[in-house]
Coordinates of C-alpha atoms and ligand atoms in Angstrom, one line a residue:
M1 CA 4.6 1.5 42.0
S2 CA 4.6 -1.9 43.7
G3 CA 3.7 -4.0 40.6
L4 CA 0.5 -5.6 39.4
K5 CA -1.3 -8.0 41.7
G6 CA -0.4 -11.5 40.9
C7 CA 2.3 -10.4 38.4
P8 CA 5.6 -12.1 39.2
V9 CA 7.5 -9.4 37.3
N10 CA 8.4 -6.1 39.1
V11 CA 6.9 -3.6 36.7
S12 CA 8.7 -0.4 37.1
E13 CA 6.9 3.0 37.0
S14 CA 8.7 4.1 33.8
N15 CA 7.9 0.8 32.0
Y16 CA 4.3 0.8 33.1
R17 CA 3.6 4.4 32.1
G18 CA 6.1 4.4 29.2
E19 CA 6.5 2.8 25.8
R20 CA 4.8 -0.5 26.8
I21 CA 1.4 1.0 27.3
M22 CA -1.2 0.0 24.7
H23 CA -3.2 2.7 23.0
F24 CA -6.5 1.9 21.4
K25 CA -7.5 5.4 20.6
L26 CA -6.2 7.6 17.8
T27 CA -4.9 11.0 18.7
E28 CA -7.0 14.1 18.0
E29 CA -4.7 15.0 15.1
Q30 CA -5.1 11.5 13.5
E31 CA -8.9 11.7 13.9
L32 CA -8.9 15.2 12.3
V33 CA -6.8 13.9 9.4
R34 CA -9.3 11.0 9.0
A35 CA -12.2 13.4 8.9
G36 CA -10.4 15.6 6.4
V37 CA -9.7 12.7 4.1
R38 CA -13.3 11.5 4.3
E39 CA -14.5 15.0 3.3
F40 CA -12.0 15.1 0.5
C41 CA -13.1 11.7 -0.7
Q42 CA -16.8 12.6 -0.7
K43 CA -16.0 15.8 -2.7
Y44 CA -13.5 14.6 -5.2
V45 CA -12.7 10.8 -5.1
E46 CA -16.1 9.1 -4.7
P47 CA -17.8 11.0 -7.6
I48 CA -15.3 9.9 -10.2
A49 CA -14.4 6.4 -8.8
E50 CA -16.7 4.5 -11.1
E51 CA -15.6 6.4 -14.2
V52 CA -12.0 5.9 -13.3
D53 CA -12.6 2.1 -13.1
M54 CA -14.8 1.8 -16.1
E55 CA -12.9 3.8 -18.7
P56 CA -10.3 3.2 -17.2
R57 CA -8.4 6.4 -16.6
F58 CA -5.7 7.7 -14.2
P59 CA -7.3 10.2 -11.7
M60 CA -4.5 12.8 -12.2
E61 CA -6.7 15.7 -11.0
N62 CA -7.1 14.0 -7.6
I63 CA -3.4 13.1 -7.4
K64 CA -2.6 16.8 -7.9
R65 CA -5.2 17.6 -5.1
L66 CA -3.5 15.1 -2.8
A67 CA -0.2 16.9 -3.4
E68 CA -1.9 20.2 -2.5
Q69 CA -3.1 18.7 0.8
D70 CA 0.6 17.7 1.6
W71 CA -0.5 14.0 1.5
C72 CA 2.2 12.7 -0.9
G73 CA 4.9 12.4 1.7
I74 CA 3.0 12.1 5.0
P75 CA 5.6 10.2 7.1
Y76 CA 8.7 12.0 5.8
P77 CA 10.4 15.1 7.4
T78 CA 9.3 18.5 6.4
Q79 CA 12.9 19.3 5.3
Y80 CA 12.3 17.0 2.4
G81 CA 8.8 18.3 1.6
G82 CA 7.0 15.7 3.8
A83 CA 4.3 16.4 6.3
G84 CA 6.4 15.2 9.3
A85 CA 3.6 13.0 10.5
D86 CA 3.6 9.4 11.7
Y87 CA 3.2 6.2 9.7
L88 CA -0.2 5.5 11.4
T89 CA -1.5 8.8 10.0
Y90 CA -0.3 7.8 6.5
T91 CA -2.0 4.4 7.0
I92 CA -5.3 6.1 7.8
V93 CA -5.1 8.2 4.7
V94 CA -4.5 5.2 2.5
E95 CA -7.4 3.4 4.2
E96 CA -9.9 6.2 3.7
L97 CA -8.8 6.9 0.1
S98 CA -9.2 3.2 -0.7
R99 CA -12.6 3.1 0.9
A100 CA -13.7 5.5 -1.8
C101 CA -11.4 4.4 -4.7
A102 CA -8.7 1.7 -4.3
A103 CA -6.9 2.8 -7.4
T104 CA -6.3 6.3 -5.8
G105 CA -5.3 4.8 -2.5
F106 CA -2.8 2.5 -4.2
T107 CA -1.3 5.3 -6.3
L108 CA -0.5 7.2 -3.1
E109 CA 0.8 4.0 -1.5
C110 CA 3.1 3.4 -4.4
Q111 CA 4.4 7.0 -4.2
T112 CA 4.9 7.1 -0.5
S113 CA 6.0 3.5 0.4
L114 CA 7.6 2.1 -2.7
A115 CA 9.2 5.1 -4.4
S116 CA 10.0 7.4 -1.5
F117 CA 11.1 5.0 1.3
P118 CA 14.2 3.7 -0.4
L119 CA 15.4 7.3 -1.0
F120 CA 14.5 8.4 2.6
K121 CA 16.2 5.4 4.2
F122 CA 19.2 4.8 1.9
G123 CA 19.7 8.1 -0.1
T124 CA 22.5 10.5 0.4
E125 CA 21.6 14.0 1.4
E126 CA 22.0 15.2 -2.2
Q127 CA 19.8 12.3 -3.5
K128 CA 17.1 13.1 -1.0
Q129 CA 17.1 16.8 -1.9
K130 CA 17.0 16.0 -5.6
W131 CA 14.4 13.2 -5.6
L132 CA 12.7 12.7 -2.3
T133 CA 11.7 16.3 -2.1
P134 CA 9.7 16.5 -5.4
L135 CA 8.2 13.1 -4.6
C136 CA 7.0 14.3 -1.2
K137 CA 5.7 17.5 -2.7
G138 CA 3.9 15.5 -5.3
Q139 CA 5.7 17.4 -8.1
I140 CA 6.6 14.1 -9.7
L141 CA 5.4 10.5 -9.3
G142 CA 7.7 7.6 -8.5
S143 CA 7.9 3.9 -9.4
F144 CA 9.6 1.0 -7.8
A145 CA 10.8 -1.5 -10.4
L146 CA 11.8 -4.9 -8.9
T147 CA 9.6 -7.5 -10.7
E148 CA 10.6 -9.0 -14.0
P149 CA 8.9 -11.4 -16.4
G150 CA 11.0 -14.3 -14.9
A151 CA 11.4 -12.9 -11.4
G152 CA 8.3 -12.3 -9.3
T153 CA 8.4 -14.0 -5.8
D154 CA 11.9 -15.1 -6.6
V155 CA 13.3 -11.6 -6.7
A156 CA 16.9 -12.7 -7.1
A157 CA 16.2 -14.5 -10.4
G158 CA 16.1 -11.2 -12.2
S159 CA 18.1 -10.8 -15.4
T160 CA 18.4 -6.9 -15.5
T161 CA 22.0 -5.9 -15.3
A162 CA 23.9 -2.8 -14.4
V163 CA 27.5 -2.5 -15.7
L164 CA 29.9 0.2 -14.5
D165 CA 31.4 2.0 -17.5
G166 CA 33.6 4.9 -16.4
D167 CA 31.5 7.3 -14.5
S168 CA 28.2 5.7 -15.5
Y169 CA 26.2 2.6 -15.0
V170 CA 24.6 1.0 -18.1
L171 CA 21.3 -0.8 -17.4
N172 CA 19.7 -3.4 -19.6
G173 CA 16.7 -5.6 -19.0
T174 CA 12.9 -5.6 -18.7
K175 CA 10.8 -4.9 -15.6
M176 CA 7.2 -6.2 -15.4
F177 CA 4.0 -4.9 -13.7
I178 CA 5.5 -1.6 -12.6
S179 CA 2.9 0.7 -11.0
N180 CA 2.9 4.4 -11.8
A181 CA 5.4 3.7 -14.6
P182 CA 3.6 5.5 -17.5
V183 CA 3.4 8.7 -15.4
A184 CA 6.6 8.4 -13.3
G185 CA 9.2 11.1 -13.1
V186 CA 11.7 8.9 -11.4
F187 CA 12.2 5.1 -11.1
I188 CA 13.9 3.1 -8.4
I189 CA 15.3 0.3 -10.6
F190 CA 16.8 -3.0 -9.2
A191 CA 19.5 -4.6 -11.3
S192 CA 22.3 -7.0 -10.7
T193 CA 25.8 -5.6 -10.5
D194 CA 27.2 -9.1 -9.9
K195 CA 25.2 -12.1 -11.1
S196 CA 27.5 -14.6 -9.4
K197 CA 26.4 -13.2 -5.9
G198 CA 22.7 -13.9 -6.4
P199 CA 20.6 -11.6 -4.1
K200 CA 23.8 -10.1 -2.7
G201 CA 24.7 -8.9 -6.2
L202 CA 21.5 -6.9 -6.5
S203 CA 21.8 -3.1 -6.5
A204 CA 19.2 -0.2 -6.6
F205 CA 19.5 2.8 -8.9
I206 CA 17.7 6.1 -9.3
V207 CA 16.7 6.5 -12.9
P208 CA 15.0 9.7 -14.0
A209 CA 12.2 9.1 -16.5
D210 CA 13.8 11.4 -19.1
T211 CA 17.0 9.3 -19.3
S212 CA 17.5 7.9 -22.8
G213 CA 17.1 4.1 -22.8
I214 CA 14.3 3.8 -20.3
K215 CA 10.8 3.2 -21.8
P216 CA 7.5 2.3 -20.0
G217 CA 5.2 0.1 -22.0
E218 CA 1.5 0.3 -22.6
H219 CA -0.8 0.5 -19.6
L220 CA -1.9 -3.1 -18.8
N221 CA -5.7 -3.8 -18.8
K222 CA -6.3 -5.0 -15.3
M223 CA -9.1 -6.8 -13.5
G224 CA -9.2 -4.3 -10.6
I225 CA -7.6 -1.0 -9.4
R226 CA -8.1 -0.2 -13.1
G227 CA -7.4 3.5 -12.7
A228 CA -4.0 2.9 -11.3
L229 CA -1.3 2.7 -14.0
T230 CA 0.8 -0.5 -14.4
S231 CA 3.1 -1.3 -17.3
E232 CA 6.4 -3.0 -18.2
V233 CA 9.5 -0.9 -18.3
V234 CA 12.2 -1.6 -20.9
L235 CA 15.9 -0.6 -20.2
K236 CA 18.1 -0.6 -23.3
N237 CA 21.6 0.7 -22.8
C238 CA 20.2 3.1 -20.2
R239 CA 23.1 5.2 -19.0
I240 CA 23.0 6.9 -15.6
P241 CA 25.6 8.7 -13.6
K242 CA 27.5 6.6 -11.0
G243 CA 26.1 8.9 -8.3
N244 CA 22.6 7.5 -8.9
L245 CA 23.5 4.2 -7.2
L246 CA 21.3 4.0 -4.1
G247 CA 22.9 2.7 -0.9
G248 CA 25.9 0.9 -2.4
E249 CA 26.6 -2.0 -4.7
G250 CA 25.0 -5.2 -3.4
Q251 CA 22.5 -3.3 -1.1
G252 CA 19.6 -3.8 -3.5
F253 CA 18.0 -6.9 -1.9
K254 CA 18.1 -5.3 1.5
I255 CA 16.6 -2.1 0.2
A256 CA 13.8 -4.0 -1.6
M257 CA 12.9 -6.1 1.4
M258 CA 12.9 -3.2 3.8
T259 CA 10.8 -1.1 1.4
L260 CA 8.3 -4.0 1.0
D261 CA 8.0 -4.5 4.8
G262 CA 6.7 -0.9 5.1
G263 CA 4.8 -1.1 1.9
R264 CA 2.8 -4.1 3.2
I265 CA 1.3 -1.9 5.9
G266 CA 0.1 0.4 3.1
I267 CA -1.4 -2.5 1.2
A268 CA -3.0 -3.7 4.4
A269 CA -4.6 -0.2 4.7
Q270 CA -5.8 -0.4 1.1
A271 CA -7.4 -3.8 1.8
L272 CA -8.9 -2.5 5.0
G273 CA -10.5 0.5 3.2
I274 CA -11.9 -1.9 0.5
A275 CA -13.3 -4.3 3.2
Q276 CA -14.8 -1.3 5.2
A277 CA -16.5 0.0 2.0
A278 CA -18.0 -3.5 1.4
L279 CA -19.4 -3.5 4.9
D280 CA -20.7 0.1 4.6
E281 CA -22.5 -0.8 1.3
S282 CA -23.9 -4.0 2.8
I283 CA -25.3 -2.3 5.9
H284 CA -26.9 0.4 3.8
Y285 CA -28.4 -1.9 1.2
S286 CA -29.7 -4.5 3.7
K287 CA -31.7 -1.8 5.4
E288 CA -33.2 -0.5 2.2
R289 CA -33.9 -3.8 0.3
V290 CA -37.3 -5.2 1.2
Q291 CA -38.3 -8.9 0.6
F292 CA -41.1 -10.8 2.2
G293 CA -42.4 -7.4 3.4
K294 CA -39.3 -6.7 5.5
P295 CA -35.9 -5.2 5.0
I296 CA -33.4 -8.1 4.4
S297 CA -31.4 -6.8 7.4
S298 CA -34.2 -8.3 9.6
F299 CA -33.2 -11.9 8.5
Q300 CA -30.8 -13.6 10.7
A301 CA -28.8 -15.0 7.7
I302 CA -28.0 -11.4 6.7
Q303 CA -27.4 -10.2 10.2
W304 CA -24.8 -13.0 10.8
M305 CA -23.0 -12.2 7.6
L306 CA -22.8 -8.5 8.7
A307 CA -21.6 -9.5 12.1
D308 CA -18.8 -11.6 10.7
M309 CA -17.9 -8.9 8.2
A310 CA -17.7 -6.2 11.0
T311 CA -15.6 -8.5 13.2
E312 CA -13.1 -9.3 10.5
V313 CA -12.8 -5.7 9.4
E314 CA -12.1 -4.6 13.0
A315 CA -9.5 -7.4 13.4
S316 CA -7.8 -6.2 10.2
R317 CA -7.8 -2.6 11.5
F318 CA -6.1 -3.6 14.8
L319 CA -3.4 -5.6 13.0
T320 CA -2.8 -2.8 10.5
Y321 CA -2.7 0.0 13.0
H322 CA -0.5 -2.1 15.3
A323 CA 2.0 -2.7 12.5
A324 CA 2.1 1.0 11.7
W325 CA 2.5 1.8 15.4
C326 CA 5.5 -0.6 15.6
Y327 CA 7.0 1.2 12.7
D328 CA 6.5 4.6 14.5
Q329 CA 7.9 3.3 17.7
G330 CA 11.1 2.0 16.0
L331 CA 10.1 -1.6 16.9
P332 CA 10.5 -4.6 14.5
Y333 CA 7.6 -4.6 12.1
S334 CA 8.3 -7.1 9.4
K335 CA 6.2 -10.0 10.9
E336 CA 3.5 -7.5 12.0
A337 CA 3.3 -6.0 8.5
A338 CA 3.0 -9.5 7.0
M339 CA 0.3 -10.4 9.4
A340 CA -1.6 -7.2 8.7
K341 CA -1.4 -7.6 5.0
L342 CA -2.3 -11.3 5.0
H343 CA -5.3 -10.8 7.3
A344 CA -6.6 -7.6 5.7
A345 CA -6.2 -8.8 2.1
E346 CA -8.0 -12.1 2.8
T347 CA -10.6 -10.2 4.7
A348 CA -11.1 -7.8 1.8
A349 CA -11.5 -10.8 -0.6
R350 CA -14.1 -12.5 1.7
Q351 CA -16.0 -9.4 2.6
T352 CA -16.4 -8.2 -1.0
N353 CA -17.7 -11.6 -1.9
R354 CA -20.2 -11.5 1.0
A355 CA -21.2 -8.0 0.0
I356 CA -22.2 -9.2 -3.4
Q357 CA -24.2 -12.0 -1.8
I358 CA -26.1 -9.5 0.4
H359 CA -26.8 -7.4 -2.7
G360 CA -28.0 -10.4 -4.7
G361 CA -28.2 -9.9 -8.5
I362 CA -27.7 -6.2 -8.5
G363 CA -24.3 -6.7 -6.9
F364 CA -23.2 -8.6 -10.0
I365 CA -24.0 -5.7 -12.3
K366 CA -21.3 -3.2 -13.4
G367 CA -21.8 0.3 -12.0
H368 CA -22.5 -1.1 -8.5
K369 CA -19.8 -0.3 -6.0
V370 CA -19.6 -3.8 -4.6
E371 CA -18.8 -5.3 -8.0
R372 CA -15.8 -2.9 -8.3
L373 CA -14.8 -3.6 -4.7
Y374 CA -14.8 -7.4 -5.4
R375 CA -12.4 -6.9 -8.3
D376 CA -10.2 -4.4 -6.5
A377 CA -9.8 -6.6 -3.4
K378 CA -8.0 -9.5 -5.3
I379 CA -4.8 -7.7 -6.0
T380 CA -4.1 -7.1 -2.3
E381 CA -3.5 -10.8 -2.0
I382 CA -0.9 -10.6 -4.7
Y383 CA 1.3 -7.5 -4.9
E384 CA 4.1 -6.5 -2.5
G385 CA 4.3 -10.2 -1.7
T386 CA 1.6 -12.8 -2.2
S387 CA -0.4 -14.3 0.7
E388 CA 1.9 -17.4 0.4
V389 CA 4.9 -15.1 0.9
M390 CA 3.2 -13.4 3.9
R391 CA 2.8 -16.9 5.5
M392 CA 6.5 -17.6 4.8
V393 CA 7.5 -14.3 6.5
I394 CA 5.3 -15.0 9.5
S395 CA 6.3 -18.7 9.9
G396 CA 10.0 -17.8 9.4
S397 CA 9.7 -15.3 12.2
I398 CA 7.9 -17.6 14.7
L399 CA 10.0 -20.6 14.0
R400 CA 13.3 -18.8 14.4
Ligands
FAD501 C1 -1.3 -4.6 -10.6 C2 0.0 -5.0 -10.2 C3 0.9 -4.0 -9.7 C4 2.2 -4.3 -9.4 N1 3.1 -3.3 -9.0 C5 4.4 -3.6 -8.9 C6 5.4 -2.6 -8.7 O1 5.1 -1.4 -8.7 N2 6.7 -2.9 -8.7 C7 7.1 -4.2 -8.7 O2 8.3 -4.4 -8.7 N3 6.2 -5.2 -8.9 C8 4.9 -5.0 -9.0 N4 4.0 -6.0 -9.1 C9 4.4 -7.4 -9.2 C10 4.0 -8.2 -7.9 O3 4.6 -7.8 -6.8 C11 4.1 -9.7 -8.3 O4 3.1 -10.0 -9.3 C12 4.1 -10.6 -7.1 O5 5.2 -10.4 -6.3 C13 4.0 -12.0 -7.5 O6 5.0 -12.3 -8.5 P1 4.5 -13.1 -9.8 O7 3.3 -12.4 -10.4 O8 5.7 -13.3 -10.7 O9 4.0 -14.5 -9.3 P2 4.9 -15.8 -9.0 O10 6.1 -15.5 -8.2 O11 5.2 -16.5 -10.3 O12 4.0 -16.7 -8.1 C14 2.9 -17.5 -8.7 C15 2.3 -18.2 -7.5 O13 3.2 -19.1 -6.9 C16 3.4 -18.8 -5.5 N5 4.8 -19.0 -5.1 C17 5.9 -18.6 -5.7 N6 6.9 -18.9 -5.0 C18 6.5 -19.7 -3.9 C19 7.1 -20.3 -2.8 N7 8.5 -20.3 -2.7 N8 6.3 -21.0 -1.9 C20 5.0 -21.0 -2.1 N9 4.3 -20.4 -3.1 C21 5.1 -19.7 -4.0 C22 2.9 -17.4 -5.4 O14 2.5 -17.1 -4.0 C23 1.8 -17.3 -6.4 O15 0.6 -17.9 -5.8 C24 2.7 -5.7 -9.4 C25 1.8 -6.7 -9.9 C26 0.5 -6.3 -10.3 C27 -0.4 -7.4 -10.8

């Protein structure tokens, strides 16, 4: 190949046809998975989404069904019970689940990104067999416990400690806002093994839920994603074998940050699903609702809101899929994940607000999906790094 006309760079055949090519089309398999998840959602998720939010209650029956579909460990190898698919496929599954019920989408995200990734990336073969496999098979649920009452964004300010005592570590401290905690079979707990080293003294531990000395608190009554379980976790002289250290002493900060980089793609997918649902509801309602003798979709004010919504949702989708694609290609994805989460989360917040505007008074009433979507959207701007943190990650990357 002679190169592109007007292009000063000699583009080689292999580069041009190889990994640099941009794909804007999902594979047939990814489309099939999307169609399968949509059907699953119509049958099982959508019908109970309102009840799950209102009561609230954890949709355990659907989590079991997700496991039956092999959707609890989508991007992990089959040798550990995963589906051996790519991260983009997992992203699509979280998007579609969240379109129907954000609490269900987030529960899967927590299982796959937060609890399983640290084991997959940093676990020994024995740790993977023992803990990653049941997580991928959905036989147990997992939690990632980093946040503390005094340490949110400032992760290194945590006061949970792990002290080596013979062949055991003894953990003490309190973790805050831990998702899946009340139903978890295993926790990834972050604790300091050397306070004098700050972030470099942070270590990660595998703590089975039946260990004496670990106790999840009451389910917190949340504004949104009310069906997903979140509680504090208290560690009181919690003794675990030395072999439950993940990675190595002092690796905790790195493990947490790498886990959150991938997790942010999952949260972007959750936000994308919520924003898409807000658009779906708005298109449908605007065609049905008649005022001044016409459907409100015939008014330009409504049409422009819908046009802006559709454009922002599509932009979020491109950013989210691109971040997942970078992950799959083994390319750096930290900045891409932060951009996707930032854009998708703020899009979800804006679009759910617009969706209520398009619905008028009825959108403000409980039991209408857009009211739930509005409350569910907010958390995507907060957890796994706030929007301010996303801007810090992005600016840190472009100013390097
Ligand atoms: C429903 C829910 C589920 C969660 N699940 C989990 C979980 O499973 N595991 C887990 O470990 N954690 C979890 N979290 C915790 C979540 O990740 C934190 O709430 C989040 O990181 C923010 O920390 P914070 O709440 O302490 O806020 P703070 O850190 O106190 O931040 C308060 C405000 O200050 C801003 N801010 C802080 N520092 C800076 C700075 N340097 N520059 C600019 N602005 C700044 C923040 O952006 C925010 O706007 C969950 C939280 C919720 C609400």
